[in-house]
Amino acid sequence: MKKFSPHLIFLIFIIAIGSFFRFINLDKPEGMWEDEYISYIEAKDSSLWFKSLHAPLYYIVLHFWMHFFGETDFVIRLLSVVFGILLIYVIYLAGKELDSRKTGLLAAFFVAINSFLIYYSQEVRIYSLLALFGGLAALFLIRILKNPSRLNITGLTIANLGILYTHIIGFVFVFFQGLVFLIYCFLKNRKSLKALWISGIITAVLYIPYAYKAFMMLNYAGPLTGIYCQWWSSFNFSHLLFSFGDVFSPIIINLINIPSSYFDMIFNPTKGMYSLFFITGFVIPSLIGLTGLISAVSRKNIISILLLISSFGFIAVFTIAASMGKVLFITKYLIVIVPVFILVMMYGLVNINNKRVSKALIIILFSINLFVLVGVMAQSAPNYVRNQGNKAVATILNKYNPGEQDIVVMIYGKKAYLKKYYDLEQVKLFDDITKLNFEKYISPEPLVIEDFGNEQNTKIRNFLAADVSHYFEDLIKQNFIDQLEKGGRLMVIINTGVVSADNIFIQNHVFDEDLYEQKPALSLIFSKIAINALSIFEKELKPVSMAKKYAWEVYLFEK
């Protein structure tokens, strides 16, 4: 009887550990938040697969997954878990090909306990699948340089097509990867050059059906494009440091509400113990990760260097686009290169010449990540609360139990996102209130200030600066208050993740250029709308109560 090798036993143990952390709290009590619900809707409706901004592969796979296994939140999230577990094994294979079984096992172990990858292994979004394809691309690039076989050509082609058909900006990564490795093979490794050309040509031909649509979507610029791009945060170079730390740290910073300054998190005395927590849990793992990357480069391991150059090319393009306000610089958009960074980092740490230093750094890195996962579970990736989850709204509506005579209004949001958790058939629920007359809202007369740089910016900032309550009153009375019978109730749903500013805050920001750049314009707009709408409801109706759950507030009024 053949015995299991210690390496195989350790690998099985690693996969089990990674699976355990990905299954913890998988059925989120807050439900799916907006982006996840978009995934769910697009997966259900095949007519949307090639019409929306998003690349279609994940939604096609999710569609058939739901068809065979069901549509509960747990089952839907389970697909991302599967991708996350497969990545552990893929990174083991890549590490073994790059260096040794030891490197493969340690890299796989770090993937298994990596908070960033665990988080997206539990989310109904493309990112876990994208990370898997990123890991497969690294694996087959390494193999092609060693053995340009048909199997490896096929593997690389599938991985790159997977990236291209999973993420609309995946072509940037595939382009830099192909360019860097082709140049190297042309100069130093002619035996693999043909294999890379074959894979590249097949990939390009099979991408053509979608490429035109992808480029048209990226080049489209509607009247509010600039605002929507800056939804969560304007770009600053601290985001680079936060994203780098997200790869190696158990504390995920660069998700949505991104701090404005990296160094303020360290040196601001008002943060006290949090600064110490940030330094220990975020900065130290980042420095160990950087040490590993530098060590890998210093050893002149050509494959590691090529993988890093490809990744930095992708980061450079993404940084330029973010600085121009075209995309948001959030770590999840860089997830395709996370497997590469982990792989190269672990190779570098394992091969530090001083073995005591090597072991110490690896132990510290793993200990910090495991401590937050196990010892500080409330703040760990599996228990991270998606505050804007729509099941929370359903919980409040169940409490208030609106009937046919009642009206429900959303300041920000869509009723489609509630359908999975609440029966809307008997409820008069109005989508986002701004749809009543958005252009009128952002174009008040007279102008408070004549010029804010361009026409769109001028309209927005004058809307924020002016008293525009009279623009709301007729619309709100006509659409809501007049529709209520005596004794009827009106419920106003507000997402405080977006609607988060008062009038003083808005005025301070609109007249201060630096402050205005730090706050997303749409957050200020929706806050202004909420302030005006609530003031009219309070004046015309009887306030009854307010309920709050996670990022949601529901105000109850009666006529």
XYZ file of C-alpha atoms in Angstrom:
559
model
C 0.000 0.000 0.000
C 1.454 3.340 -1.076
C 1.934 5.791 1.783
C 0.986 9.459 1.554
C 4.033 11.676 1.395
C 4.430 14.363 4.108
C 4.126 17.017 1.398
C 0.767 15.654 0.247
C -0.524 15.456 3.824
C 0.563 19.051 4.431
C -1.097 20.185 1.181
C -4.375 18.494 2.158
C -4.142 20.177 5.570
C -3.564 23.582 3.906
C -6.556 23.145 1.592
C -8.682 22.118 4.582
C -7.596 25.241 6.506
C -8.322 27.460 3.503
C -11.726 25.833 3.043
C -12.549 26.292 6.731
C -11.918 30.039 6.666
C -13.899 30.425 3.448
C -16.921 28.637 4.889
C -17.063 30.642 8.136
C -20.149 32.874 8.109
C -20.690 32.261 4.396
C -24.440 32.856 4.677
C -24.163 36.580 5.468
C -26.974 37.837 7.750
C -26.968 41.211 5.967
C -27.553 39.571 2.580
C -26.144 40.677 -0.749
C -25.160 44.292 -1.199
C -25.701 46.253 -4.420
C -22.767 44.948 -6.492
C -23.496 41.364 -5.481
C -27.130 41.789 -6.407
C -26.057 43.092 -9.822
C -24.126 39.836 -10.265
C -27.201 37.850 -9.255
C -29.496 39.741 -11.663
C -27.070 39.546 -14.589
C -26.535 35.833 -14.006
C -30.284 35.153 -13.963
C -31.028 37.135 -17.134
C -29.052 35.820 -20.115
C -30.066 38.851 -22.195
C -27.740 40.973 -20.021
C -24.595 38.904 -20.495
C -23.278 40.890 -23.451
C -25.126 44.165 -22.867
C -23.719 45.413 -19.565
C -20.329 46.904 -18.772
C -19.139 43.678 -17.187
C -17.403 40.848 -19.027
C -19.768 37.855 -19.239
C -17.885 34.709 -18.170
C -18.557 34.831 -14.426
C -22.253 35.541 -14.965
C -22.595 32.661 -17.411
C -20.938 30.257 -14.965
C -23.065 31.586 -12.083
C -26.213 31.191 -14.195
C -25.679 27.472 -14.667
C -24.460 27.073 -11.071
C -27.778 28.508 -9.825
C -29.696 26.414 -12.347
C -28.267 23.178 -10.953
C -27.794 24.017 -7.256
C -30.337 26.715 -6.373
C -30.439 30.406 -5.529
C -30.005 30.675 -1.775
C -27.341 33.151 -0.701
C -25.216 30.317 0.690
C -25.282 28.369 -2.582
C -24.585 31.449 -4.705
C -21.581 32.428 -2.557
C -20.341 28.844 -2.646
C -19.232 29.282 -6.270
C -16.679 31.911 -5.217
C -15.521 29.575 -2.441
C -14.830 26.861 -5.010
C -12.688 29.246 -7.060
C -10.831 30.333 -3.918
C -10.043 26.752 -2.887
C -8.854 25.847 -6.389
C -6.466 28.820 -6.277
C -4.725 27.292 -3.234
C -3.825 24.208 -5.245
C -2.860 26.217 -8.334
C -0.435 28.352 -6.310
C 1.082 25.210 -4.821
C 1.775 23.923 -8.338
C 3.143 27.301 -9.445
C 5.435 27.561 -6.412
C 6.726 24.042 -6.996
C 7.444 24.872 -10.658
C 9.101 28.162 -9.744
C 11.359 26.820 -7.029
C 10.488 23.845 -4.823
C 7.742 22.014 -2.976
C 8.577 24.063 0.092
C 7.915 27.317 -1.766
C 4.744 25.845 -3.234
C 3.418 24.696 0.125
C 4.200 27.960 1.912
C 2.718 30.036 -0.914
C -0.396 27.838 -0.862
C -0.620 28.209 2.924
C -0.467 31.990 2.635
C -3.198 31.947 -0.019
C -5.271 29.750 2.317
C -5.118 32.305 5.162
C -4.956 35.485 3.081
C -7.730 37.787 4.277
C -8.083 39.609 0.967
C -8.586 36.362 -0.955
C -10.876 34.948 1.740
C -13.051 38.060 1.579
C -13.549 37.774 -2.179
C -13.994 34.010 -1.922
C -17.196 34.840 -0.039
C -18.530 37.567 -2.307
C -20.892 37.161 -5.257
C -18.558 38.937 -7.649
C -16.016 38.153 -10.358
C -12.903 38.570 -8.238
C -12.349 35.058 -6.891
C -12.574 33.673 -10.431
C -10.266 36.416 -11.688
C -7.655 35.547 -9.054
C -7.877 31.883 -10.074
C -7.189 32.736 -13.722
C -4.334 35.007 -12.626
C -2.781 32.097 -10.749
C -3.283 29.737 -13.709
C -1.644 32.250 -16.069
C 1.413 32.425 -13.789
C 1.568 28.618 -13.558
C 1.466 28.024 -17.312
C 3.868 30.866 -18.100
C 6.406 29.211 -15.816
C 5.751 25.839 -17.425
C 5.990 27.173 -20.991
C 9.418 28.640 -20.284
C 10.514 25.194 -19.139
C 8.523 23.046 -21.557
C 6.615 24.673 -24.465
C 4.252 21.723 -24.883
C 0.754 21.772 -26.374
C -0.710 21.169 -22.932
C 1.010 24.237 -21.505
C 0.062 26.361 -24.534
C -3.544 25.302 -24.044
C -3.391 26.033 -20.329
C -1.997 29.550 -20.841
C -4.533 30.288 -23.572
C -7.456 29.218 -21.383
C -6.119 31.234 -18.431
C -5.701 34.403 -20.500
C -9.087 34.031 -22.170
C -10.547 33.522 -18.722
C -9.032 36.828 -17.578
C -10.250 38.656 -20.696
C -13.795 37.330 -20.463
C -14.014 37.840 -16.685
C -12.820 41.447 -16.305
C -13.250 44.260 -18.806
C -9.772 45.677 -18.058
C -8.138 42.241 -18.040
C -6.678 42.953 -21.492
C -4.169 45.357 -19.868
C -2.714 42.550 -17.755
C -2.715 40.034 -20.629
C -1.056 42.606 -22.917
C 1.814 43.349 -20.524
C 2.267 39.699 -19.656
C 2.504 38.744 -23.355
C 4.776 41.679 -24.224
C 7.254 41.071 -21.399
C 7.518 37.310 -21.906
C 7.726 37.585 -25.715
C 10.591 40.074 -25.479
C 12.441 37.846 -23.044
C 11.939 34.719 -25.166
C 13.038 36.585 -28.300
C 16.269 37.583 -26.553
C 17.023 34.623 -24.289
C 14.681 31.653 -24.758
C 13.891 31.035 -28.420
C 12.557 27.536 -27.749
C 9.505 28.999 -25.966
C 8.962 31.909 -28.375
C 6.810 29.940 -30.812
C 4.620 28.590 -28.000
C 3.948 32.111 -26.703
C 3.109 33.360 -30.212
C 0.685 30.494 -30.769
C -1.016 31.096 -27.426
C -1.148 34.866 -28.049
C -2.619 34.569 -31.544
C -5.292 32.073 -30.465
C -6.154 34.270 -27.480
C -6.429 37.388 -29.658
C -8.620 35.679 -32.260
C -10.977 34.255 -29.632
C -11.151 37.633 -27.874
C -12.163 39.553 -31.010
C -15.912 38.846 -30.616
C -15.893 40.704 -27.305
C -13.005 43.152 -27.778
C -14.928 45.776 -29.771
C -17.705 45.903 -27.205
C -15.205 46.126 -24.334
C -13.306 49.051 -25.849
C -16.513 50.896 -26.697
C -17.720 50.521 -23.102
C -14.424 51.819 -21.731
C -14.388 54.791 -24.089
C -18.016 55.758 -23.439
C -18.329 59.006 -21.532
C -21.842 59.928 -20.478
C -22.743 63.275 -18.880
C -22.122 62.016 -15.348
C -19.195 59.668 -16.011
C -16.731 61.714 -14.003
C -18.971 61.710 -10.943
C -19.641 57.995 -11.066
C -15.935 57.179 -11.414
C -15.272 59.094 -8.223
C -18.129 57.451 -6.337
C -16.176 56.241 -3.328
C -12.963 58.171 -3.343
C -10.732 60.456 -5.348
C -7.322 58.990 -6.143
C -4.215 59.719 -4.124
C -0.935 57.835 -3.959
C -1.664 56.488 -0.491
C -4.036 54.107 -2.288
C -0.988 52.390 -3.783
C 0.366 51.717 -0.299
C -3.006 50.539 0.995
C -3.440 48.182 -1.970
C 0.053 46.763 -1.534
C -0.672 46.136 2.145
C -4.002 44.476 1.372
C -2.107 41.703 -0.426
C -0.063 40.719 2.637
C -2.035 41.995 5.626
C -5.015 40.474 7.459
C -6.495 43.989 7.696
C -8.222 44.952 4.449
C -8.149 48.742 4.026
C -8.722 49.572 0.365
C -12.278 48.257 -0.038
C -14.712 51.173 -0.241
C -14.225 53.847 2.417
C -10.528 54.433 1.881
C -8.530 56.588 4.359
C -7.062 59.704 2.770
C -3.516 59.303 4.119
C -1.406 56.214 4.761
C 1.044 58.007 7.027
C -1.727 59.673 9.023
C -2.770 56.160 10.034
C 0.708 55.688 11.521
C 1.695 59.045 12.965
C -1.577 60.724 13.966
C -1.460 60.779 17.791
C -5.267 60.963 18.034
C -5.540 57.434 16.652
C -3.702 55.998 19.668
C -4.078 52.230 19.924
C -5.472 52.008 16.413
C -2.158 53.302 15.043
C -0.360 50.531 16.923
C -2.849 47.987 15.566
C -2.375 49.383 12.049
C 1.429 49.231 12.313
C 1.410 45.682 13.659
C -1.341 44.247 11.503
C -0.810 46.177 8.276
C 2.573 47.888 8.015
C 4.727 45.014 9.291
C 3.189 42.408 6.915
C 3.595 44.941 4.091
C 7.287 45.360 4.892
C 7.785 41.578 5.058
C 6.021 41.248 1.697
C 8.262 43.939 0.227
C 11.324 42.174 1.657
C 10.264 38.970 -0.091
C 9.812 40.710 -3.448
C 13.197 42.450 -3.159
C 14.854 39.169 -2.186
C 13.354 37.430 -5.236
C 14.623 40.154 -7.566
C 18.077 40.199 -5.899
C 18.464 36.489 -6.573
C 18.025 37.281 -10.276
C 15.343 34.657 -10.708
C 14.301 35.606 -14.233
C 10.788 34.139 -14.034
C 10.032 36.079 -10.842
C 11.350 39.263 -12.429
C 9.270 38.781 -15.581
C 6.125 38.128 -13.546
C 6.720 41.271 -11.491
C 7.436 43.463 -14.536
C 4.168 42.266 -16.115
C 2.298 43.066 -12.920
C 3.887 46.495 -12.486
C 2.969 47.369 -16.068
C -0.662 46.629 -15.212
C -0.397 48.693 -12.003
C 1.169 51.619 -13.878
C -1.672 51.799 -16.419
C -4.252 51.429 -13.675
C -2.621 54.181 -11.609
C -2.605 56.584 -14.560
C -6.278 55.844 -15.272
C -7.177 56.361 -11.595
C -5.253 59.639 -11.390
C -7.264 60.844 -14.406
C -10.526 59.947 -12.659
C -11.386 57.130 -15.079
C -11.412 54.265 -12.569
C -11.356 53.789 -8.824
C -8.079 52.617 -7.344
C -9.427 49.757 -5.239
C -7.415 46.618 -4.540
C -10.071 44.260 -5.875
C -9.501 45.593 -9.399
C -5.872 44.440 -9.058
C -6.738 40.954 -7.797
C -5.482 39.280 -10.981
C -1.893 40.089 -9.917
C -2.309 39.114 -6.250
C -1.348 35.436 -6.909
C 1.825 36.646 -8.643
C 2.807 38.868 -5.709
C 2.206 36.084 -3.187
C 4.108 33.550 -5.289
C 7.153 35.768 -5.863
C 7.120 37.084 -2.284
C 7.201 33.577 -0.838
C 9.965 32.506 -3.210
C 11.993 35.503 -2.021
C 11.413 34.830 1.683
C 12.246 31.125 1.397
C 15.504 31.880 -0.403
C 16.911 34.588 1.869
C 20.512 33.507 2.500
C 20.278 33.834 6.277
C 17.924 30.963 7.082
C 17.187 32.243 10.587
C 16.008 35.541 9.144
C 14.041 33.664 6.467
C 12.219 31.507 9.022
C 11.612 34.440 11.367
C 10.016 36.596 8.661
C 7.806 33.748 7.445
C 6.703 32.905 10.992
C 5.922 36.563 11.796
C 3.965 36.985 8.547
C 1.896 33.850 9.106
C 1.405 34.556 12.819
C 0.007 38.061 12.259
C -2.388 36.831 9.580
C -3.556 33.868 11.661
C -3.913 35.967 14.815
C -6.388 38.327 13.161
C -8.264 35.445 11.522
C -8.521 33.392 14.703
C -7.819 35.709 17.640
C -9.653 38.804 16.394
C -12.454 37.070 14.533
C -14.903 39.978 14.821
C -12.662 42.052 12.526
C -11.567 39.193 10.280
C -12.418 38.730 6.614
C -15.057 35.987 7.133
C -16.977 38.209 9.556
C -16.586 41.469 7.676
C -20.073 42.975 7.491
C -21.241 44.303 4.131
C -23.177 47.152 5.716
C -25.177 47.863 2.579
C -26.584 44.337 2.350
C -30.214 44.491 1.236
C -31.535 41.842 3.618
C -31.158 44.454 6.362
C -33.768 46.664 4.642
C -36.118 43.696 4.348
C -35.777 43.112 8.106
C -36.895 46.681 8.829
C -39.752 46.527 6.310
C -40.958 43.311 7.910
C -41.083 45.189 11.206
C -43.150 48.044 9.737
C -45.198 45.716 7.500
C -46.273 48.219 4.797
C -49.675 47.610 3.250
C -51.442 48.620 0.031
C -52.286 52.048 1.394
C -48.649 52.784 2.317
C -45.773 54.138 0.216
C -42.079 53.221 0.435
C -39.479 55.620 -0.989
C -35.756 54.975 -1.545
C -33.430 57.988 -1.497
C -30.699 55.834 -3.009
C -31.177 52.293 -4.260
C -33.348 50.101 -6.464
C -36.333 48.015 -5.529
C -34.931 45.235 -7.717
C -32.257 44.705 -5.050
C -34.940 43.925 -2.454
C -36.907 41.358 -4.444
C -34.854 38.428 -3.221
C -35.573 39.240 0.414
C -38.976 40.943 0.419
C -42.250 40.408 -1.414
C -42.876 43.706 -3.179
C -46.069 42.716 -4.966
C -48.368 44.488 -2.503
C -46.069 47.458 -1.791
C -45.919 50.833 -3.517
C -42.163 51.134 -3.592
C -40.468 53.934 -5.523
C -36.932 53.574 -6.802
C -34.267 56.185 -6.271
C -36.044 59.500 -5.707
C -33.624 61.358 -7.993
C -35.247 59.670 -10.989
C -38.167 62.054 -10.619
C -36.223 64.859 -12.279
C -32.467 64.543 -11.841
C -31.442 67.150 -14.416
C -33.612 69.758 -12.729
C -32.021 68.938 -9.393
C -28.483 69.634 -10.547
C -29.267 72.742 -12.624
C -30.781 75.277 -10.204
C -31.139 78.936 -11.087
C -29.832 81.450 -10.306
C -26.219 80.301 -10.063
C -24.493 80.990 -6.762
C -21.097 81.096 -8.453
C -20.691 81.497 -12.206
C -17.798 79.139 -12.893
C -16.439 75.972 -11.237
C -14.090 74.971 -14.044
C -16.515 73.358 -16.495
C -20.248 73.240 -17.171
C -20.929 69.960 -15.389
C -18.873 70.857 -12.331
C -20.528 74.255 -12.182
C -24.021 72.717 -12.227
C -23.201 70.197 -9.519
C -21.491 72.602 -7.145
C -24.140 75.271 -7.563
C -26.777 72.678 -6.765
C -24.854 71.864 -3.587
C -24.352 75.528 -2.700
C -27.861 76.820 -3.424
C -31.141 76.602 -1.537
C -33.005 74.223 -3.836
C -35.797 73.117 -1.507
C -38.406 74.717 -3.773
C -37.359 72.364 -6.580
C -38.278 69.394 -4.405
C -41.499 70.505 -2.809
C -43.869 70.243 -5.767
C -42.344 66.963 -6.954
C -42.502 65.349 -3.537
C -46.036 66.536 -2.823
C -47.274 65.419 -6.226
C -45.553 62.026 -6.277
C -45.812 60.972 -2.649
C -47.731 63.079 -0.173
C -50.796 63.647 -2.383
C -50.906 59.901 -3.146
C -51.343 59.015 0.530
C -54.786 58.631 2.046
C -55.437 59.859 5.572
C -53.895 57.358 7.983
C -51.575 56.062 5.285
C -47.901 55.631 6.098
C -44.783 56.626 4.178
C -41.426 54.931 4.727
C -38.211 56.582 3.557
C -35.216 54.271 3.049
C -31.781 55.902 3.245
C -28.434 54.243 2.587
C -26.047 56.025 4.966
C -23.087 54.508 3.175
C -23.863 57.011 0.429
C -26.049 59.599 2.178
C -23.644 60.641 4.918
C -23.347 64.457 5.017
C -25.264 67.303 6.626
C -25.721 70.832 5.253
C -22.716 72.292 7.081
C -20.486 69.484 5.813
C -21.738 70.022 2.247
C -21.197 73.779 2.334
C -17.676 73.388 3.731
C -16.784 70.974 0.952
C -18.351 72.775 -1.983
C -16.383 75.994 -1.402
C -13.090 74.359 -0.433
C -11.337 72.829 -3.431
C -9.194 70.440 -1.401
C -12.138 69.183 0.680
C -14.351 68.861 -2.391
C -11.782 66.650 -4.123
C -11.683 64.340 -1.102
C -15.426 63.619 -1.026
C -17.289 61.823 -3.836
C -19.605 64.249 -5.630
C -22.505 61.799 -5.783
C -22.382 61.292 -2.021
C -22.783 65.041 -1.557
C -25.596 65.167 -4.148
C -27.594 62.344 -2.562
C -27.016 63.809 0.902
C -28.413 67.138 -0.286
C -31.441 65.412 -1.797
C -32.068 63.430 1.405
C -31.846 66.540 3.576
C -34.398 68.389 1.440
C -36.741 65.417 1.044
C -36.787 64.577 4.752
C -37.433 68.200 5.715
C -40.508 68.280 3.429
C -41.801 64.945 4.710
C -41.363 66.156 8.293
C -43.267 69.354 7.509
C -46.167 67.710 5.652
C -46.505 64.437 7.565
C -46.369 63.190 11.135
C -42.984 61.619 12.055
C -43.571 58.295 13.831
C -40.249 56.491 14.245
C -36.868 55.627 12.743
C -35.225 52.185 12.535
C -31.573 51.536 11.724
C -29.728 48.360 10.704
C -26.157 48.344 9.383
C -25.903 51.175 6.815
C -29.661 51.531 6.403
C -32.091 53.939 8.036
C -35.859 53.786 7.527
C -37.967 56.786 8.567
C -41.680 56.187 9.184
C -44.232 58.988 8.629
C -48.034 59.037 8.812
C -50.581 61.260 7.094
